[in-house]
Structures are given as structure tokens and as C-alpha cells.
Coordinates of C-alpha atoms and ligand atoms in Angstrom, one line a residue:
X12 CA 10.1 -9.1 -71.8
X13 CA 9.9 -11.5 -69.1
X14 CA 7.1 -14.2 -68.9
X15 CA 5.8 -16.3 -66.1
X16 CA 5.8 -20.1 -67.0
X17 CA 3.5 -22.4 -64.8
X18 CA 2.9 -26.2 -64.9
X19 CA -0.6 -26.7 -63.8
X20 CA -2.3 -29.3 -61.7
X21 CA -0.8 -28.8 -58.3
X22 CA -3.1 -28.5 -55.3
X23 CA -2.0 -25.4 -53.4
X24 CA -1.6 -25.7 -49.7
X25 CA 0.3 -23.3 -47.0
X26 CA 0.6 -19.7 -46.1
X27 CA 0.9 -16.6 -48.3
X28 CA 1.8 -13.4 -46.8
X29 CA -0.3 -10.4 -47.8
X30 CA 1.5 -7.1 -48.9
X31 CA 0.7 -3.7 -48.3
X32 CA -2.2 -2.3 -50.8
X33 CA -1.1 -0.9 -54.0
X34 CA -4.3 1.3 -54.3
X35 CA -3.7 2.5 -50.8
X36 CA -0.1 3.1 -51.5
X37 CA -0.7 5.2 -54.4
X38 CA -2.9 7.5 -52.7
X39 CA -0.8 7.6 -49.5
X40 CA 2.4 8.7 -51.3
X41 CA 1.1 11.8 -52.8
X42 CA -0.1 13.2 -49.3
X43 CA 3.6 13.8 -48.6
X44 CA 3.2 16.7 -51.0
X45 CA 0.7 18.4 -48.6
X46 CA 3.5 19.1 -45.9
X47 CA 7.1 20.3 -45.4
X48 CA 7.8 17.6 -42.8
X49 CA 8.7 14.0 -43.1
X50 CA 6.0 11.4 -44.0
X51 CA 7.0 7.9 -43.4
X52 CA 5.0 5.0 -44.9
X53 CA 5.7 1.5 -43.7
X54 CA 4.5 -1.8 -45.3
X55 CA 4.7 -0.2 -48.8
X56 CA 4.6 -3.0 -51.4
X57 CA 7.7 -3.7 -53.6
X58 CA 5.8 -3.0 -56.8
X59 CA 6.8 -1.0 -60.1
X60 CA 3.9 1.5 -59.5
X61 CA 5.3 2.5 -55.9
X62 CA 8.8 3.0 -57.8
X63 CA 7.3 5.0 -60.5
X64 CA 5.3 7.2 -57.8
X65 CA 8.4 7.8 -55.9
X66 CA 10.3 8.9 -59.1
X67 CA 7.4 11.3 -59.6
X68 CA 7.5 12.7 -56.2
X69 CA 11.1 13.2 -56.8
X70 CA 10.4 15.1 -59.9
X71 CA 8.1 17.4 -58.0
X72 CA 10.7 18.2 -55.5
X73 CA 10.3 15.6 -52.7
X74 CA 13.1 13.7 -51.5
X75 CA 12.3 9.9 -51.0
X76 CA 14.6 7.7 -48.8
X77 CA 13.8 3.8 -48.6
X78 CA 15.1 2.5 -45.3
X79 CA 16.4 -1.0 -45.1
X80 CA 13.8 -3.4 -43.8
X81 CA 14.1 -3.7 -40.1
X82 CA 13.9 -7.2 -38.5
X83 CA 10.2 -8.1 -37.9
X84 CA 9.0 -5.5 -40.2
X85 CA 7.2 -6.4 -43.7
X86 CA 7.2 -4.4 -46.7
X87 CA 9.2 -1.3 -47.4
X88 CA 9.5 1.7 -45.3
X89 CA 10.0 4.9 -47.2
X90 CA 10.5 8.4 -45.8
X91 CA 9.4 11.3 -48.2
X92 CA 10.3 15.0 -47.4
X93 CA 8.8 17.5 -49.7
X94 CA 10.3 20.7 -48.1
X95 CA 9.4 22.8 -51.2
X96 CA 7.4 21.9 -54.2
X97 CA 10.3 22.4 -56.8
X98 CA 8.1 21.9 -59.9
X99 CA 4.2 21.9 -60.1
X100 CA 4.3 19.9 -63.5
X101 CA 3.6 16.2 -63.7
X102 CA 4.9 15.5 -67.2
X103 CA 3.5 13.1 -69.6
X104 CA 6.3 10.9 -69.6
X105 CA 5.6 10.1 -66.0
X106 CA 1.7 10.1 -66.1
X107 CA 1.7 7.8 -69.0
X108 CA 3.4 5.3 -67.1
X109 CA 0.9 5.1 -64.4
X110 CA -2.6 6.5 -64.5
X111 CA -2.7 7.0 -60.6
X112 CA -0.2 9.9 -61.1
X113 CA -3.3 12.1 -61.4
X114 CA -3.4 12.0 -57.7
X115 CA -0.7 14.5 -57.4
X116 CA -3.2 17.1 -58.8
X117 CA -5.1 17.8 -55.5
X118 CA -2.1 17.8 -53.2
X119 CA -0.1 20.1 -55.3
X120 CA -2.8 22.4 -56.0
X121 CA -3.6 22.8 -52.4
X122 CA 0.1 23.1 -51.2
X123 CA 1.6 25.2 -54.1
X124 CA -1.5 27.0 -55.4
X125 CA -1.2 25.5 -58.7
X126 CA -0.7 22.3 -60.5
X127 CA -0.4 21.1 -63.9
X128 CA -0.7 17.4 -64.6
X129 CA -0.5 15.4 -68.0
X130 CA -3.9 14.0 -69.1
X131 CA -3.8 10.4 -68.4
X132 CA -5.0 9.5 -71.7
X133 CA -6.7 6.0 -72.6
X134 CA -6.4 3.1 -70.8
X135 CA -6.7 -0.7 -71.5
X136 CA -9.9 -1.0 -69.2
X137 CA -11.9 1.8 -70.7
X138 CA -11.7 5.5 -71.2
X139 CA -11.4 6.4 -67.5
X140 CA -12.1 10.2 -67.8
X141 CA -11.0 12.6 -64.8
X142 CA -14.0 15.2 -65.1
X143 CA -15.0 14.3 -61.4
X144 CA -11.7 15.1 -60.3
X145 CA -11.7 18.6 -61.9
X146 CA -15.5 19.3 -61.0
X147 CA -14.7 18.4 -57.3
X148 CA -11.6 20.8 -57.4
X149 CA -13.7 23.5 -59.1
X150 CA -16.3 23.3 -56.3
X151 CA -13.6 24.1 -53.8
X152 CA -12.6 27.3 -55.9
X153 CA -10.0 25.9 -58.4
X154 CA -9.7 27.7 -61.8
X155 CA -9.0 24.9 -64.5
X156 CA -7.9 24.9 -67.9
X157 CA -7.1 22.1 -70.3
X158 CA -4.2 22.7 -73.1
X159 CA -1.9 20.8 -75.0
X160 CA -2.7 17.4 -73.4
X161 CA -2.2 19.0 -69.9
X162 CA -4.7 20.0 -67.1
X163 CA -3.6 23.1 -65.3
X164 CA -5.4 23.9 -62.0
X165 CA -4.9 27.2 -60.2
X166 CA -6.2 28.3 -56.7
X167 CA -6.9 32.0 -56.8
X168 CA -4.9 33.9 -54.1
X169 CA -2.9 30.8 -53.6
X170 CA -5.4 28.8 -51.5
X171 CA -8.5 26.7 -52.5
X172 CA -11.5 28.0 -50.6
X173 CA -13.4 24.7 -49.9
X174 CA -16.8 24.0 -51.1
X175 CA -19.5 21.3 -51.4
X176 CA -19.5 18.6 -54.2
X177 CA -21.7 15.8 -54.8
X178 CA -20.3 13.0 -57.0
X179 CA -22.8 12.1 -59.7
X180 CA -21.1 8.5 -59.7
X181 CA -18.9 7.1 -57.1
X182 CA -15.1 7.6 -58.1
X183 CA -12.4 6.4 -55.9
X184 CA -9.8 8.6 -57.6
X185 CA -11.8 11.8 -57.6
X186 CA -12.7 11.1 -53.9
X187 CA -9.2 10.8 -53.0
X188 CA -7.8 14.1 -55.0
X189 CA -10.9 16.1 -53.4
X190 CA -9.7 14.8 -49.9
X191 CA -6.2 15.6 -50.1
X192 CA -6.9 19.2 -51.9
X193 CA -9.8 20.0 -49.2
X194 CA -7.4 19.3 -46.3
X195 CA -5.6 22.3 -46.7
X196 CA -8.5 24.7 -48.0
X197 CA -9.5 27.8 -46.1
X198 CA -12.7 26.6 -45.3
X199 CA -15.1 23.5 -45.1
X200 CA -15.6 21.1 -47.8
X201 CA -18.4 18.5 -47.9
X202 CA -18.3 15.7 -50.2
X203 CA -21.3 13.8 -51.0
X204 CA -21.7 10.4 -52.6
X205 CA -17.8 9.9 -51.8
X206 CA -16.3 6.5 -52.4
X207 CA -16.2 4.5 -49.2
X208 CA -13.3 2.0 -50.2
X209 CA -11.1 0.7 -47.4
X210 CA -8.3 2.6 -49.3
X211 CA -10.3 5.9 -48.7
X212 CA -10.5 5.1 -44.9
X213 CA -6.7 4.7 -45.0
X214 CA -6.2 7.9 -46.6
X215 CA -8.5 9.7 -44.3
X216 CA -6.6 8.1 -41.3
X217 CA -3.2 9.2 -42.8
X218 CA -4.6 12.7 -43.4
X219 CA -6.0 12.7 -39.8
X220 CA -2.6 11.6 -38.6
X221 CA -0.9 14.5 -40.3
X222 CA -3.3 17.1 -38.6
X223 CA -6.4 17.2 -41.1
X224 CA -9.9 17.5 -39.9
X225 CA -12.3 15.1 -41.4
X226 CA -15.7 13.8 -40.2
X227 CA -17.7 11.0 -41.6
X228 CA -14.7 8.7 -42.3
X229 CA -16.1 5.5 -43.8
X230 CA -19.3 7.0 -45.0
X231 CA -20.2 8.4 -48.2
X232 CA -20.6 12.0 -46.7
X233 CA -17.1 13.3 -45.7
X234 CA -16.7 16.9 -44.0
X235 CA -13.4 18.4 -44.3
X236 CA -12.4 21.4 -42.3
X237 CA -9.4 22.7 -44.0
X238 CA -6.2 23.6 -41.9
X239 CA -3.3 26.2 -42.4
X240 CA -0.7 23.3 -42.6
X241 CA -0.3 19.8 -42.1
X242 CA 2.5 18.0 -40.4
X243 CA 4.6 14.7 -40.9
X244 CA 3.8 11.3 -39.3
X245 CA 4.5 7.6 -39.8
X246 CA 1.9 5.5 -41.1
X247 CA 1.5 1.7 -41.9
X248 CA -0.4 1.1 -45.4
X249 CA -3.3 -1.4 -45.0
X250 CA -3.0 -5.0 -46.3
X251 CA -3.9 -5.5 -49.9
X252 CA -7.5 -6.9 -49.9
X253 CA -7.4 -7.7 -53.8
X254 CA -4.1 -9.6 -53.6
X255 CA -5.7 -11.6 -50.7
X256 CA -8.9 -12.1 -52.8
X257 CA -6.7 -13.3 -55.7
X258 CA -4.8 -15.8 -53.6
X259 CA -8.1 -17.0 -52.2
X260 CA -9.2 -17.8 -55.8
X261 CA -6.0 -19.6 -56.2
X262 CA -7.0 -22.0 -53.5
X263 CA -10.6 -22.2 -55.0
X264 CA -9.3 -23.0 -58.7
X265 CA -6.6 -25.7 -57.1
X266 CA -8.9 -27.3 -54.7
X267 CA -6.4 -26.2 -52.0
X268 CA -6.1 -24.4 -48.8
X269 CA -4.1 -21.2 -48.2
X270 CA -4.0 -19.1 -45.2
X271 CA -3.8 -15.4 -46.1
X272 CA -1.4 -14.1 -43.5
X273 CA -2.0 -10.5 -42.6
X274 CA -5.3 -10.1 -44.6
X275 CA -8.0 -7.9 -42.9
X276 CA -11.1 -9.8 -43.6
X277 CA -13.5 -7.1 -42.3
X278 CA -12.4 -5.1 -45.6
X279 CA -13.3 -8.1 -47.8
X280 CA -16.8 -8.9 -47.0
X281 CA -18.0 -8.9 -50.6
X282 CA -15.3 -11.2 -51.5
X283 CA -15.4 -13.6 -48.7
X284 CA -19.2 -13.7 -49.2
X285 CA -18.6 -14.7 -53.0
X286 CA -16.1 -17.2 -52.1
X287 CA -18.2 -18.8 -49.7
X288 CA -21.2 -19.0 -51.9
X289 CA -19.1 -20.6 -54.3
X290 CA -18.6 -23.4 -51.8
X291 CA -15.2 -22.4 -50.1
X292 CA -14.7 -22.7 -46.5
X293 CA -13.5 -19.3 -45.0
X294 CA -12.0 -19.4 -41.3
X295 CA -10.6 -16.6 -39.4
X296 CA -7.2 -17.4 -37.9
X297 CA -4.9 -15.6 -35.5
X298 CA -2.8 -14.5 -38.5
X299 CA -5.6 -13.4 -40.8
X300 CA -7.8 -16.0 -42.7
X301 CA -7.8 -19.4 -44.1
X302 CA -9.6 -20.3 -47.5
X303 CA -10.3 -23.8 -48.2
X304 CA -11.9 -25.5 -51.2
X305 CA -12.5 -29.1 -50.4
X306 CA -15.5 -30.0 -52.8
X307 CA -16.4 -28.8 -56.2
X308 CA -17.1 -25.3 -56.8
X309 CA -20.7 -24.0 -57.2
X310 CA -21.5 -21.4 -59.8
X311 CA -22.3 -17.9 -59.0
X312 CA -24.1 -14.7 -60.1
X313 CA -21.8 -11.8 -59.3
X314 CA -22.3 -8.1 -60.2
X315 CA -19.4 -5.5 -59.6
X316 CA -20.3 -2.3 -57.7
X317 CA -18.3 0.4 -55.5
X318 CA -17.5 -0.8 -52.0
X319 CA -19.1 -2.4 -50.1
X320 CA -20.1 -4.2 -53.2
X321 CA -18.3 -6.9 -55.2
X322 CA -14.9 -5.1 -56.3
X323 CA -14.3 -4.7 -60.0
X324 CA -10.8 -5.6 -59.3
X325 CA -11.8 -9.1 -58.5
X326 CA -14.1 -9.7 -61.4
X327 CA -11.3 -11.4 -63.7
X328 CA -10.2 -13.7 -61.2
X329 CA -13.6 -15.1 -60.2
X330 CA -14.2 -15.4 -63.6
X331 CA -11.2 -17.6 -63.9
X332 CA -12.1 -19.7 -61.0
X333 CA -15.8 -20.1 -62.0
X334 CA -14.6 -21.6 -65.3
X335 CA -14.2 -24.8 -63.3
X336 CA -17.3 -24.4 -61.2
X337 CA -20.0 -27.1 -61.4
X338 CA -22.5 -25.0 -63.7
X339 CA -23.1 -21.8 -65.3
X340 CA -22.2 -18.6 -63.7
X341 CA -23.2 -15.0 -64.7
X342 CA -21.0 -12.0 -64.2
X343 CA -21.9 -8.2 -64.6
X344 CA -19.3 -5.6 -64.8
X345 CA -20.9 -2.3 -64.0
X346 CA -18.0 0.1 -63.1
X347 CA -15.6 -0.3 -66.4
X348 CA -16.4 -0.8 -69.8
X349 CA -14.1 -3.0 -72.0
X350 CA -13.1 -5.2 -68.7
X351 CA -13.4 -8.6 -70.2
X352 CA -10.0 -8.6 -72.1
X353 CA -8.9 -11.7 -70.5
X354 CA -12.0 -13.6 -72.0
X355 CA -10.3 -14.4 -75.4
X356 CA -7.2 -15.5 -73.5
X357 CA -9.2 -17.8 -71.1
X358 CA -11.1 -19.2 -74.1
X359 CA -7.8 -20.1 -75.6
X360 CA -7.2 -22.2 -72.5
X361 CA -10.5 -24.1 -73.1
X362 CA -13.0 -21.9 -71.0
X363 CA -16.4 -21.5 -72.4
X364 CA -17.5 -17.8 -72.0
X365 CA -19.9 -15.7 -73.7
X366 CA -19.9 -12.0 -73.3
X367 CA -23.0 -9.9 -74.0
X368 CA -21.9 -6.2 -73.5
X369 CA -21.2 -5.9 -69.9
X370 CA -22.4 -9.2 -68.9
X371 CA -20.5 -12.4 -69.3
X372 CA -21.8 -16.2 -69.1
X373 CA -19.3 -18.7 -67.7
X374 CA -20.5 -22.1 -68.7
X375 CA -18.4 -24.0 -65.9
X376 CA -16.9 -27.4 -65.9
X377 CA -14.1 -26.3 -68.2
X378 CA -11.3 -28.7 -68.9
X379 CA -8.4 -26.1 -68.9
X380 CA -5.2 -26.7 -70.9
X381 CA -2.1 -24.9 -70.7
X382 CA -1.3 -22.3 -73.4
X383 CA 0.9 -19.2 -74.2
X384 CA -1.3 -16.4 -73.4
X385 CA -0.9 -12.5 -73.3
X386 CA -1.5 -10.4 -70.4
X387 CA -3.7 -7.3 -71.1
X388 CA -4.1 -5.5 -67.5
X389 CA -3.2 -6.2 -64.2
X390 CA -6.1 -8.1 -62.9
X391 CA -6.7 -9.6 -66.2
X392 CA -3.0 -11.0 -65.8
X393 CA -3.8 -12.6 -62.5
X394 CA -6.9 -14.4 -64.1
X395 CA -4.5 -15.9 -66.6
X396 CA -2.0 -17.0 -63.7
X397 CA -5.1 -18.6 -61.9
X398 CA -6.2 -20.5 -65.2
X399 CA -2.6 -21.7 -65.6
X400 CA -2.4 -23.3 -61.9
X401 CA -5.6 -25.3 -62.7
X402 CA -4.7 -26.1 -66.3
X403 CA -3.2 -29.3 -67.6
X404 CA 0.3 -28.8 -68.9
X405 CA 2.3 -25.6 -69.5
X406 CA 0.9 -21.9 -69.4
X407 CA 3.2 -19.2 -70.3
X408 CA 1.8 -15.7 -69.4
X409 CA 3.5 -13.1 -71.5
X410 CA 3.8 -9.3 -70.7
X411 CA 4.6 -10.0 -67.0
X412 CA 5.0 -6.0 -66.6
X413 CA 1.4 -5.8 -65.9
X414 CA 1.5 -8.3 -63.0
X415 CA 4.7 -6.5 -61.6
X416 CA 2.5 -3.4 -61.1
X417 CA 0.3 -5.1 -58.5
X418 CA 1.5 -8.4 -57.2
X419 CA 4.6 -8.3 -55.0
X420 CA 6.9 -11.4 -55.6
X421 CA 3.9 -13.4 -57.3
X422 CA 6.2 -16.5 -58.2
X423 CA 7.8 -16.6 -54.8
X424 CA 4.3 -16.5 -52.8
X425 CA 2.9 -19.3 -55.2
X426 CA 5.7 -21.4 -55.4
X427 CA 5.8 -21.6 -51.4
X428 CA 2.4 -23.0 -51.4
X429 CA 3.3 -25.7 -53.8
X430 CA 2.8 -24.1 -57.4
X431 CA 5.3 -24.9 -60.3
X432 CA 5.9 -21.4 -61.4
X433 CA 9.0 -19.6 -62.6
X434 CA 9.7 -16.4 -64.2
X435 CA 11.5 -16.6 -67.5
X436 CA 13.7 -13.8 -68.4
X437 CA 13.0 -12.5 -72.1
X438 CA 16.1 -10.4 -72.1
Ligands
UD1_29 C1 -9.5 2.9 -58.5 C2 -8.6 1.8 -58.4 C3 -8.9 0.8 -59.4 C4 -10.4 0.2 -59.2 C5 -11.1 1.4 -59.4 C6 -12.7 1.0 -59.0 C7 -6.5 2.9 -57.8 C8 -5.1 3.4 -58.1 N1 -7.3 2.4 -58.8 O1 -9.4 3.7 -60.1 O2 -8.0 -0.3 -59.1 O3 -10.6 -0.8 -60.2 O4 -10.9 2.4 -58.5 O5 -12.7 0.5 -57.8 O6 -6.9 3.1 -56.7 N2 -15.2 8.1 -63.5 C9 -15.7 9.2 -64.4 N3 -15.0 10.2 -64.3 C10 -13.9 10.7 -63.3 C11 -13.6 9.5 -62.6 C12 -14.0 8.3 -62.8 O7 -16.6 9.2 -65.1 O8 -13.4 11.7 -63.2 C13 -15.7 6.9 -63.8 C14 -14.8 5.7 -64.4 O9 -14.7 5.6 -65.8 C15 -15.5 4.4 -64.0 C16 -15.9 5.0 -62.5 O10 -16.2 6.4 -62.3 O11 -16.3 4.0 -64.8 C17 -15.1 4.5 -61.2 O12 -14.0 4.9 -61.5 P1 -12.9 5.3 -60.2 O13 -13.7 4.9 -59.1 O14 -12.5 6.7 -60.3 O15 -11.5 4.5 -60.5 P2 -10.1 5.0 -60.2 O16 -9.9 5.7 -59.2 O17 -9.6 5.1 -61.8

């Protein structure tokens, strides 16, 4: 298994191009199941999760074609054509590899009248149930059965009716499944307390480009008037705000200055506010934004929350950065239980962090030293990379497949700004 080896201590300076958003890509791809026409997505990041999703679409009857990158075009361009749904079953072997496979449930049900998806099972960052996905679909008329580790959803008469659903807690994935399903329903659907993440806005924009009727885009009250059929289109995936935020933390922890080329600051206010409160200087540039750390970092108190709050997907990276801040920081994780798995590994590198349930106290002023550490999930892995960039000596981050799920060309991007980092092939 590959690992990443870093020799820490370099100040990072230069430009990093920001890729298309993973979490957006994973909800835009299943939209191709909603139409028999071609859907072309541009700026798709080159990530293991995107490859896995395209295999899943192939399994269900979609043909996917990846075009050679044209001059001047960033990311990948993929055309998906699902003329017919050949199978309405997303098997365990596929879903097991990628939890986001649950996002085919809504579109398959809406298009084919039925959909069977393996239950995703446990996950490293908590239980992550799918009850809200199912309840929202039930509110639109779906009949749902759970058997032998699979969820089977059927639309009586072959088409969902549409209906109202109020989410008891904000869920990104359940909002996405409901939106996709509602766009082809026979009537109106209203979603209350819907997620408002920029990736949800990206999904709504793609659906509208395909012919869907959605009001309230960007708000927590979405009104979807189902249409008979949706058509094809070409759509560009938004930039990855979490990747951009992660590299901003790389500037912070190394006392560096990085221009995040292609980043969209308007989607990242909670992140940039946090960076600014920690003493980093944020400047808008023609190409995106520049983040500079020219003095010691200040400690912070940060609590994760649904958008527009501080994203849970940035908690681990901020924690790594705050290990070297000048004083004690407080972090609270309100979205997922068990999302502090990076803490023992950071401690092995010299961090002083106490965890009390969902809260963590980061003592700050740590003298980080390189170590062999184990990645546990995607964002936790990035926190170890960040700590490695600032640590004295050599850090080896094992289980790099977590990083390959969400960070495109990580070593290349970080070496280009001065990091000493390489991938070591484990055979
Ligand atoms: C998505 C993102 C993930 C991010 C998370 C929160 C993708 C592919 N993943 O995950 O990177 O960390 O949003 O911003 O976009 N919940 C339920 N029942 C459900 C669904 C969720 O109780 O049916 C709970 C979860 O356990 C969690 C909370 O709701 O406590 C939020 O989860 P959710 O927003 O659904 O996260 P995902 O869509 O899985």
C-alpha cells in the first residue's frame, strides 16, 4: 500500500490550482440517471471516488466516456448516457467502497419506478444512518422495504407523486436524494430545513439546466415541481471549497503564502473567517484568493455546523493548524460522532490535545516532530499531512487510499509550492 513521505519545515509559497469539488461531483454524477440524454460534466476531479461512481453508473446501464482534456480546460470531462436503466440494483460491493453510492437511490427510483441499494453500513466517522433519505422519499409516495442488507424503494404506478418533507436535522445527502427524486415526480415537493451547502446549489443548477423546476435555490425551503422528463446538458463542477481550505491551512501551519487559484471565496466564508481570526491574511486576487501567514497563529474557538456554519470537513485540518497556534483552542464537533480519530496520531507527533466527548482542547505551541502515522479517514489524513509539513524531520502517512478519494494530485500540488513530499509505492 502506498504511503506519503514528508520532510517538514519548509515554508510554502506559490500557487495551487483548486480542483472540482468531490462532494459536488458525487451528487452531479447520479443526475445522469434521470435522463436518457447525454449529460456532460466538466472540471470533474481525478479522484478514486469519481472513478468508483462512474463504475457504478456503468453497472446500472449508463455508458460513461471520459474525454481527453482539451487545451485550456481544467479537470476531466465525462459524458454519461443512460439511455435505459439496465439494472436498478446497486450491489454491496460497489456501495461498500463508497458511501455516496446511496445517491443513486432517488434518481433510479424517479426514472425507473424502483430502486434497490445496498445499505452503506458503518463508517469510520460514525454510524451515518440513511433514515432521512428514506423518509423524504416516503413523503413523495415511495414504498420502502429493508431486507437482507438492501433497501428497496418502489414508486406505486411507476412514478413518485411528490410531497412535503421537513428534515428534523440538516442532511446534505438526504436533501440531494430528495431533490433528484422530486424533479421527476408527478406533483409538487416541498423540502423544509433542507441543506444549503454550495454543493446543493450546484446540484440544483445542474437539475435546472436539465429542465427541472426548482424554487428557493440556496435556501432551506426548496420547492420542486416535478416534470415529465429531463434532458441532457453540459455542466461545470464547482471548485472544491474543502480542498481550498485545506491548502489554506497548509499556508497557515508553515507560515507561508499560497494563492488558491480557482477557489470561490463566496462559498468559503466560515472557513476564511476562521483563518482570519487565526491571524492569516486573506486577499482576493484575479484568480481566486491568497492566504498568507506572516505572524504567529492565534488560538480559536470553533464549532462545526451545517452550511453556512463552519464545515465538519475542515475540523481536522484546523485542529492540525491550531496545534502550533500561540495558545489554547477549543473545537466542538456537532455533526458526526467519532470524528476525532486523527487526535491520537497528532499526539504521536507531539500535539497536546484533550478530547471530552464532542469537544477538544488543543493546547497550542506544540513542537511537532515527524513520525509514522496512520490515516483513518479522508479529512483526518489531510490533518496528518499538514502536521507533517510543519514537523521537524520525516513523517510517513500510511493508508494513502483515503487521501486519493478526495485530494487530486496532492504531492504534485504541495511540491510545487515548496514542500518536500513524495509518494512511496508500497507495492
Ligand atoms: C456529506 C458530505 C460529507 C460531509 C457531510 C456534512 C458528501 C459525499 N459527503 O455527507 O463530506 O462531512 O455532508 O457536511 O457530500 N443523518 C441522519 N440520517 C440520515 C442522514 C444523515 O441521522 O439519513 C445525520 C448524520 O449521521 C450526521 C448528520 O445527519 O450526523 C449530517 O449528515 P449528512 O449531511 O447527511 O452527511 P452526508 O450527506 O453523509
